[in-house]
Coordinates of C-alpha atoms and ligand atoms in Angstrom, one line a residue:
M1 CA 11.1 -2.1 -14.3
S2 CA 8.9 -3.0 -17.1
F3 CA 6.3 -5.7 -16.0
N4 CA 6.9 -8.8 -18.0
K5 CA 3.4 -10.3 -17.6
L6 CA 0.6 -10.1 -19.6
T7 CA -2.2 -8.0 -18.4
I8 CA -5.9 -7.4 -18.5
D9 CA -5.1 -4.9 -21.5
D10 CA -3.6 -7.5 -23.5
I11 CA -6.7 -9.7 -23.9
D12 CA -9.7 -9.5 -25.5
L13 CA -13.1 -9.6 -22.8
K14 CA -16.1 -9.1 -24.9
G15 CA -18.2 -12.0 -24.1
K16 CA -15.9 -13.8 -22.6
R17 CA -16.1 -15.0 -18.8
V18 CA -13.7 -13.3 -17.3
L19 CA -12.9 -15.1 -13.7
I20 CA -10.9 -12.4 -11.4
R21 CA -9.5 -13.2 -8.0
V22 CA -9.6 -9.7 -6.1
D23 CA -8.3 -9.4 -2.2
F24 CA -11.5 -8.7 -0.6
N25 CA -10.5 -9.3 2.8
V26 CA -11.3 -6.9 4.5
P27 CA -13.0 -6.3 7.8
V28 CA -16.8 -6.3 8.5
D29 CA -18.3 -5.6 11.5
N30 CA -21.8 -6.6 12.4
G31 CA -22.2 -7.0 8.2
V32 CA -20.6 -3.9 7.9
V33 CA -17.9 -3.5 5.5
A34 CA -15.6 -1.3 7.9
D35 CA -12.4 -0.3 5.4
D36 CA -13.3 -0.2 1.7
T37 CA -9.9 0.6 0.4
R38 CA -9.3 -2.8 -1.1
L39 CA -12.5 -2.8 -2.5
K40 CA -11.5 0.8 -4.5
A41 CA -8.3 -0.2 -4.9
T42 CA -10.3 -3.0 -7.3
L43 CA -12.5 -1.0 -9.4
P44 CA -10.2 0.1 -12.8
T45 CA -10.2 -4.0 -13.5
V46 CA -13.6 -4.8 -12.8
S47 CA -15.1 -1.8 -14.6
K48 CA -12.9 -2.2 -17.3
T49 CA -14.0 -5.9 -17.2
I50 CA -17.3 -4.9 -17.5
E51 CA -17.5 -2.3 -20.0
S52 CA -15.3 -4.4 -22.6
G53 CA -18.8 -6.7 -22.2
G54 CA -16.8 -9.1 -20.3
K55 CA -18.5 -11.0 -17.6
A56 CA -16.6 -10.1 -14.0
I57 CA -16.9 -13.4 -12.2
L58 CA -15.1 -12.3 -8.9
M59 CA -13.3 -14.6 -6.2
S60 CA -11.6 -13.8 -3.0
H61 CA -11.5 -15.1 0.8
L62 CA -12.0 -13.2 3.7
G63 CA -10.4 -13.8 7.1
R64 CA -9.6 -17.6 7.8
P65 CA -12.6 -19.8 8.3
K66 CA -10.6 -22.8 7.7
G67 CA -12.1 -24.9 5.1
Q68 CA -15.3 -24.5 7.3
K69 CA -18.4 -22.8 5.9
K70 CA -18.8 -20.3 8.9
P71 CA -21.1 -17.7 7.9
E72 CA -19.5 -15.0 10.0
F73 CA -16.9 -15.3 7.0
S74 CA -19.5 -14.8 4.4
L75 CA -18.6 -12.2 1.6
K76 CA -22.8 -11.3 1.0
P77 CA -22.0 -7.9 3.2
V78 CA -18.9 -7.3 0.9
A79 CA -21.3 -7.9 -2.5
E80 CA -23.5 -5.5 -1.3
A81 CA -20.4 -2.4 -0.3
F82 CA -18.9 -3.3 -3.0
G83 CA -22.1 -3.0 -6.1
N84 CA -22.3 0.3 -4.1
L85 CA -19.4 1.3 -5.6
L86 CA -19.4 0.1 -8.9
G87 CA -22.4 1.6 -9.4
K88 CA -24.0 -1.3 -10.6
E89 CA -25.8 -4.6 -8.4
V90 CA -23.6 -6.9 -7.6
T91 CA -24.7 -10.6 -7.7
F92 CA -23.9 -13.0 -4.9
V93 CA -23.5 -16.5 -5.1
D94 CA -23.5 -18.4 -1.7
D95 CA -20.8 -20.9 -3.2
C96 CA -17.8 -20.9 -5.2
L97 CA -17.9 -23.8 -6.4
G98 CA -20.5 -26.9 -7.9
S99 CA -23.7 -26.6 -9.7
K100 CA -24.9 -22.8 -7.6
A101 CA -22.1 -21.4 -9.1
T102 CA -22.5 -22.6 -13.0
E103 CA -25.7 -21.9 -13.1
A104 CA -25.2 -18.8 -11.8
V105 CA -22.7 -18.0 -14.5
N106 CA -24.0 -19.3 -17.0
T107 CA -27.1 -17.1 -16.3
M108 CA -24.8 -14.0 -16.6
Q109 CA -25.3 -11.5 -19.7
D110 CA -22.5 -9.5 -20.5
G111 CA -21.3 -6.9 -18.8
D112 CA -22.6 -8.6 -15.7
C113 CA -20.8 -8.9 -12.5
L114 CA -21.5 -12.0 -9.7
L115 CA -18.9 -12.4 -6.6
L116 CA -19.1 -16.5 -5.4
E117 CA -18.6 -17.0 -1.6
N118 CA -15.3 -17.1 0.6
L119 CA -12.7 -19.5 -1.2
R120 CA -11.4 -20.4 2.3
F121 CA -14.9 -22.0 3.3
Y122 CA -13.4 -25.3 1.1
P123 CA -9.6 -26.6 2.3
G124 CA -8.3 -26.9 -1.1
E125 CA -8.1 -23.4 -1.5
E126 CA -5.2 -22.8 1.0
K127 CA -3.8 -26.4 -0.1
N128 CA -3.7 -25.5 -3.4
D129 CA -5.6 -28.8 -4.4
P130 CA -5.3 -29.5 -8.0
E131 CA -9.6 -30.1 -7.9
M132 CA -10.3 -26.9 -6.3
A133 CA -8.6 -24.9 -8.9
K134 CA -10.2 -27.3 -12.0
S135 CA -13.9 -26.3 -10.0
L136 CA -12.9 -23.4 -10.0
A137 CA -11.6 -23.0 -13.8
I138 CA -14.3 -24.2 -15.5
L139 CA -16.3 -20.9 -14.7
A140 CA -13.6 -18.9 -17.0
D141 CA -12.6 -17.9 -20.5
V142 CA -10.0 -16.3 -19.0
Y143 CA -8.4 -15.3 -15.4
V144 CA -7.1 -12.4 -14.2
N145 CA -5.9 -11.7 -10.8
D146 CA -5.5 -8.7 -9.2
A147 CA -5.3 -9.7 -5.6
F148 CA -2.1 -8.3 -5.0
G149 CA -2.7 -8.8 -1.3
A150 CA -2.9 -12.5 -1.9
A151 CA 0.2 -13.6 -4.2
H152 CA 2.6 -14.4 -1.8
R153 CA 0.1 -17.3 -1.3
A154 CA 0.5 -20.2 -3.8
H155 CA -3.3 -21.1 -3.4
A156 CA -6.2 -22.7 -5.9
S157 CA -7.0 -19.3 -6.8
T158 CA -3.5 -17.8 -7.0
A159 CA -1.7 -20.6 -8.3
G160 CA -3.5 -23.4 -9.7
V161 CA -6.3 -22.2 -11.6
P162 CA -3.4 -20.1 -14.0
L163 CA -2.5 -23.4 -14.8
V164 CA -5.5 -25.1 -15.9
V165 CA -7.0 -21.4 -17.5
Q166 CA -4.8 -19.7 -20.6
P167 CA -4.3 -16.9 -20.7
A168 CA -3.7 -15.6 -17.2
V169 CA -3.3 -12.0 -17.1
A170 CA -2.5 -9.3 -14.0
G171 CA -5.1 -6.6 -13.8
Y172 CA -4.6 -3.1 -12.6
L173 CA -4.1 -2.9 -9.5
M174 CA -1.7 -6.2 -9.3
K175 CA 0.3 -4.4 -11.5
K176 CA 0.6 -1.2 -10.0
E177 CA 1.7 -2.8 -7.1
I178 CA 4.6 -4.7 -8.6
E179 CA 5.6 -1.9 -10.4
Y180 CA 5.8 0.6 -8.0
L181 CA 7.7 -1.9 -5.2
G182 CA 10.1 -3.2 -8.5
N183 CA 10.9 0.7 -9.0
A184 CA 11.5 1.4 -5.8
V185 CA 13.9 -1.6 -5.2
A186 CA 15.2 -2.3 -8.6
N187 CA 15.7 1.4 -9.9
P188 CA 16.0 4.1 -7.0
K189 CA 16.7 7.8 -6.8
R190 CA 19.1 8.0 -4.3
P191 CA 19.3 8.5 -0.9
F192 CA 17.1 5.2 -1.0
V193 CA 15.7 4.7 3.1
A194 CA 13.7 2.1 4.2
I195 CA 11.6 3.0 8.2
L196 CA 11.2 -0.7 9.7
G197 CA 8.9 -1.2 12.4
G198 CA 6.1 -3.5 14.0
A199 CA 6.3 -6.2 16.9
K200 CA 8.6 -8.1 16.2
I201 CA 12.5 -8.8 14.4
S202 CA 11.6 -12.3 13.4
G203 CA 9.1 -11.1 10.6
K204 CA 11.4 -8.9 9.1
I205 CA 14.7 -9.9 9.2
D206 CA 15.1 -11.4 5.6
V207 CA 13.7 -8.0 4.7
I208 CA 16.4 -6.3 6.7
S209 CA 19.1 -8.4 5.0
N210 CA 17.7 -8.3 1.4
L211 CA 17.8 -4.4 2.0
M212 CA 20.6 -3.8 3.6
D213 CA 22.2 -4.2 0.1
K214 CA 20.3 -1.6 -1.7
V215 CA 19.0 1.6 0.4
N216 CA 21.3 3.9 1.8
R217 CA 19.5 4.4 5.1
I218 CA 17.3 1.7 7.4
L219 CA 16.0 3.3 10.1
I220 CA 14.6 0.8 12.9
G221 CA 11.2 1.3 15.4
G222 CA 8.9 -0.4 17.3
G223 CA 9.1 -3.3 18.8
M224 CA 11.5 -4.4 17.6
A225 CA 14.2 -2.3 18.5
Y226 CA 14.2 -3.8 21.7
T227 CA 16.2 -7.4 20.7
F228 CA 18.4 -5.0 19.1
F229 CA 19.3 -3.2 22.5
V230 CA 19.5 -6.2 24.1
A231 CA 22.3 -7.6 21.7
K232 CA 24.1 -3.9 22.4
N233 CA 23.9 -4.9 25.8
Y234 CA 21.3 -2.1 26.9
N235 CA 18.5 -2.3 29.3
V236 CA 15.5 -2.5 28.4
G237 CA 13.2 -3.1 31.0
N238 CA 9.9 -4.8 30.3
S239 CA 10.4 -4.0 26.7
L240 CA 9.0 -6.3 23.8
V241 CA 12.0 -8.6 23.3
E242 CA 12.2 -12.0 21.6
K243 CA 15.2 -13.9 23.1
D244 CA 15.5 -16.4 20.3
R245 CA 16.3 -13.4 18.2
I246 CA 19.3 -11.9 19.8
D247 CA 22.5 -13.7 18.1
M248 CA 20.3 -12.6 15.1
A249 CA 20.2 -9.1 15.8
K250 CA 23.9 -9.2 16.9
E251 CA 24.8 -10.7 13.4
I252 CA 23.1 -7.6 11.3
L253 CA 24.5 -5.1 13.5
T254 CA 28.1 -6.5 12.7
R255 CA 26.9 -6.7 9.2
A256 CA 25.7 -2.9 9.2
K257 CA 29.2 -1.9 10.2
S258 CA 31.1 -3.1 7.1
S259 CA 27.6 -2.1 5.1
K260 CA 27.5 1.0 3.0
C261 CA 24.2 0.8 4.2
Q262 CA 23.6 3.3 7.5
F263 CA 21.9 1.1 9.8
V264 CA 19.6 3.2 12.1
L265 CA 18.8 2.4 15.6
P266 CA 15.7 4.8 18.2
V267 CA 18.7 7.1 20.6
D268 CA 15.4 7.3 23.2
S269 CA 12.1 5.5 23.6
M270 CA 8.6 6.8 24.9
I271 CA 8.1 4.2 28.0
A272 CA 5.3 3.2 30.3
T273 CA 4.8 1.3 33.1
D274 CA 1.0 0.4 32.4
I275 CA -0.2 0.3 28.6
D276 CA -3.9 -1.0 29.3
S277 CA -4.7 1.5 32.1
S278 CA -6.3 4.7 30.8
A279 CA -4.3 6.8 33.0
V280 CA -0.6 6.1 31.0
N281 CA 1.7 6.5 33.0
T282 CA 4.8 7.8 30.0
K283 CA 7.9 9.6 29.7
S284 CA 10.6 9.2 27.5
A285 CA 14.2 7.8 28.5
P286 CA 17.3 7.3 26.5
A287 CA 17.7 3.9 24.6
E288 CA 20.5 2.1 26.9
K289 CA 18.7 3.2 30.2
I290 CA 14.8 1.9 30.2
P291 CA 14.3 1.4 33.9
D292 CA 13.3 -1.7 35.4
G293 CA 9.2 -1.8 35.6
W294 CA 8.6 0.5 32.3
M295 CA 8.5 -1.1 28.8
G296 CA 9.3 0.9 25.2
V297 CA 6.1 1.7 24.0
D298 CA 6.7 4.3 20.8
I299 CA 10.1 6.3 19.6
G300 CA 11.4 9.3 21.8
P301 CA 11.3 13.0 20.7
K302 CA 15.0 12.7 20.0
T303 CA 14.4 9.8 17.4
R304 CA 11.8 11.8 16.0
S305 CA 14.3 14.7 14.8
L306 CA 16.8 12.1 14.1
F307 CA 14.5 10.0 11.4
R308 CA 13.3 13.4 10.3
E309 CA 16.8 14.3 9.4
K310 CA 17.3 10.6 8.4
L311 CA 14.4 11.5 5.8
A312 CA 14.9 15.1 4.9
D313 CA 17.3 14.4 1.5
A314 CA 15.4 11.0 0.6
K315 CA 14.3 10.5 -3.0
T316 CA 12.5 6.8 -2.1
V317 CA 11.3 5.6 0.9
V318 CA 9.8 2.1 1.6
W319 CA 8.2 2.1 5.3
N320 CA 6.4 -1.0 6.8
G321 CA 5.5 -1.5 10.8
P322 CA 4.3 1.0 13.0
M323 CA 7.3 2.8 15.3
G324 CA 5.4 1.7 18.8
I325 CA 1.8 0.9 20.2
F326 CA -0.1 2.7 17.5
E327 CA -3.2 1.7 18.2
K328 CA -3.2 3.6 21.4
T329 CA -3.6 7.2 20.9
S330 CA -0.9 8.1 23.7
F331 CA 1.7 5.8 21.7
A332 CA 0.8 6.7 17.8
K333 CA 3.0 10.0 18.1
G334 CA 6.2 8.1 16.3
T335 CA 4.1 6.6 13.8
I336 CA 2.3 10.0 13.5
E337 CA 5.1 11.8 12.7
I338 CA 6.7 9.6 10.2
A339 CA 3.4 9.5 8.3
S340 CA 3.7 13.3 8.5
I341 CA 7.6 13.3 7.2
L342 CA 6.3 11.3 4.4
S343 CA 4.0 13.2 3.3
K344 CA 6.3 16.2 3.3
I345 CA 9.0 14.6 1.6
T346 CA 6.6 13.4 -1.3
Q347 CA 5.6 16.8 -2.2
K348 CA 9.2 17.7 -2.6
G349 CA 9.2 15.1 -5.1
A350 CA 10.2 11.7 -3.2
T351 CA 8.6 8.4 -4.4
T352 CA 7.1 7.3 -0.5
I353 CA 5.9 3.6 -0.3
V354 CA 3.7 2.3 2.1
G355 CA 4.1 -1.6 2.9
G356 CA 0.0 -2.2 3.4
G357 CA -0.6 -3.8 7.0
D358 CA -0.6 -0.9 10.1
S359 CA 1.4 1.6 8.8
A360 CA -1.0 2.2 5.8
S361 CA -4.2 2.2 8.3
A362 CA -1.7 4.7 10.5
V363 CA -1.2 6.9 7.4
K364 CA -5.4 6.5 7.1
K365 CA -5.9 7.7 10.4
A366 CA -3.6 10.0 10.5
G367 CA -5.0 11.8 7.5
F368 CA -2.0 11.5 5.1
T369 CA -3.6 9.0 2.8
D370 CA -3.6 11.2 -0.5
K371 CA -0.4 12.3 0.4
I372 CA 1.7 9.2 -0.3
T373 CA 3.0 7.6 -4.1
H374 CA 1.9 4.5 -3.0
I375 CA 0.1 2.8 -0.2
S376 CA 0.0 -1.2 -1.0
T377 CA -3.2 -3.1 -0.4
G378 CA -1.0 -6.1 0.4
G379 CA 1.2 -6.4 3.8
G380 CA 2.3 -9.6 3.6
A381 CA 2.7 -9.3 0.4
S382 CA 4.8 -6.6 0.2
L383 CA 7.1 -7.3 2.7
E384 CA 7.8 -10.7 0.9
F385 CA 8.2 -8.6 -2.7
L386 CA 10.7 -6.6 -0.1
E387 CA 12.8 -10.0 0.7
G388 CA 13.4 -10.6 -2.7
K389 CA 11.0 -13.6 -2.5
E390 CA 8.9 -14.4 -5.6
L391 CA 5.0 -14.3 -5.4
P392 CA 3.7 -17.5 -6.6
G393 CA 0.6 -15.4 -8.1
V394 CA 2.7 -13.5 -10.1
T395 CA 4.8 -16.3 -11.2
A396 CA 2.0 -17.8 -12.5
L397 CA 0.4 -15.4 -14.7
T398 CA 1.1 -15.8 -18.9
D399 CA 4.6 -14.0 -19.7
K400 CA 4.4 -11.3 -22.2
Ligands
LIG1 P1 4.0 -5.8 12.8 O1 2.9 -6.8 12.4 O2 5.0 -6.8 12.8 O3 4.3 -5.1 11.7 O4 3.2 -5.2 14.3 C1 2.7 -4.5 14.5 C2 2.7 -4.2 15.6 O5 3.4 -4.1 16.7 C3 1.7 -3.3 15.9 O6 0.3 -3.9 16.9 C4 2.3 -2.3 17.2 O7 1.2 -2.3 18.5 C5 3.2 -3.9 17.6 N1 4.4 -2.7 18.3 C6 5.2 -1.8 17.6 N2 5.8 -1.2 18.7 C7 5.7 -1.8 19.8 C8 6.3 -2.2 20.8 N3 7.3 -0.8 21.0 N4 6.0 -3.1 22.0 C9 5.2 -3.3 21.8 N5 4.4 -3.7 20.7 C10 4.6 -2.9 19.1

């Protein structure tokens, strides 16, 4: 799949005010950036801009301040952390609109970099208010979107500004994300296997549906497996079940029977009586027989072997969602096993893509980050991409 939008390589940046939408929505604990993966991923685009003599004006959201100026959602600590990575001062401007922003931009020299305050301090951002888009647009000669993690949202900074500022181009991270995901889905080397986990079937139903026509196998783990188990009349004890999705699960199982895609559910589970106490009582149980009073917290040993088998010859894999409650070490084995299998098959030449969010942090925690072909910086955006939906932040960019 070739990328059909203009990119930062197609435009002249010298002397230009380059307004770059980045995804600096990173965890900040007590004023310190706790995970700088997204900051590092943005470096190529920002470095290219400043090295080409452009003025890099960065804008992002952070968290959900819901249209209010809440200091705990300030991007100030992020400006400092990003400056350290860039090896250059990143001026922080404590507003993203109005005279403060305009004056700061007017004093920039070519090759300077500044970061505007959180876009979501204004309600117009999430409402895609054209006035907000215009107020941001006056800061720019050209617009770059490098915020793949926000590309599934039609907000003022992702969908509004590019209507006003042209050309509107993709940054390197945006291009890379779309190319990896796009190629995997459009031109996969086979067998092509999807691994889907996470808490709920409701969040992944469209992905399952879309991928069923494209992949050779779908492996299901995590909390969502139990709704499928109920659909098969298994005893699931206290496991997480979405009662209002049981019919949907039945429909998928029926569709899977006539599909060429192999639909693989866990054959056993790790189960526990209490997930919160420190002395966790845990054991494995067959999928169809989780005793009353127990809940499924991870895939079991037989499922780990089964999934290893189903992945052994895979040439393309996409993975989204943990296999269990991986935040707790006692229930993380299945998720870590998947990360480990993917790192091994990557070494043997498979293309492995992890769809952001929890699976990405599990891969990181297990130390396999460098051994996976591509780890997406956008959980929600990559899911919507895998659902086959258009991403408004990409659609809005100028066609090649
Ligand atoms: P999602 O955002 O849908 O990908 O779900 C991620 C969450 O699913 C993580 O916080 C996991 O702890 C949770 N999860 C995975 N497996 C289970 C399970 N068996 N029961 C309850 N929650 C689970």
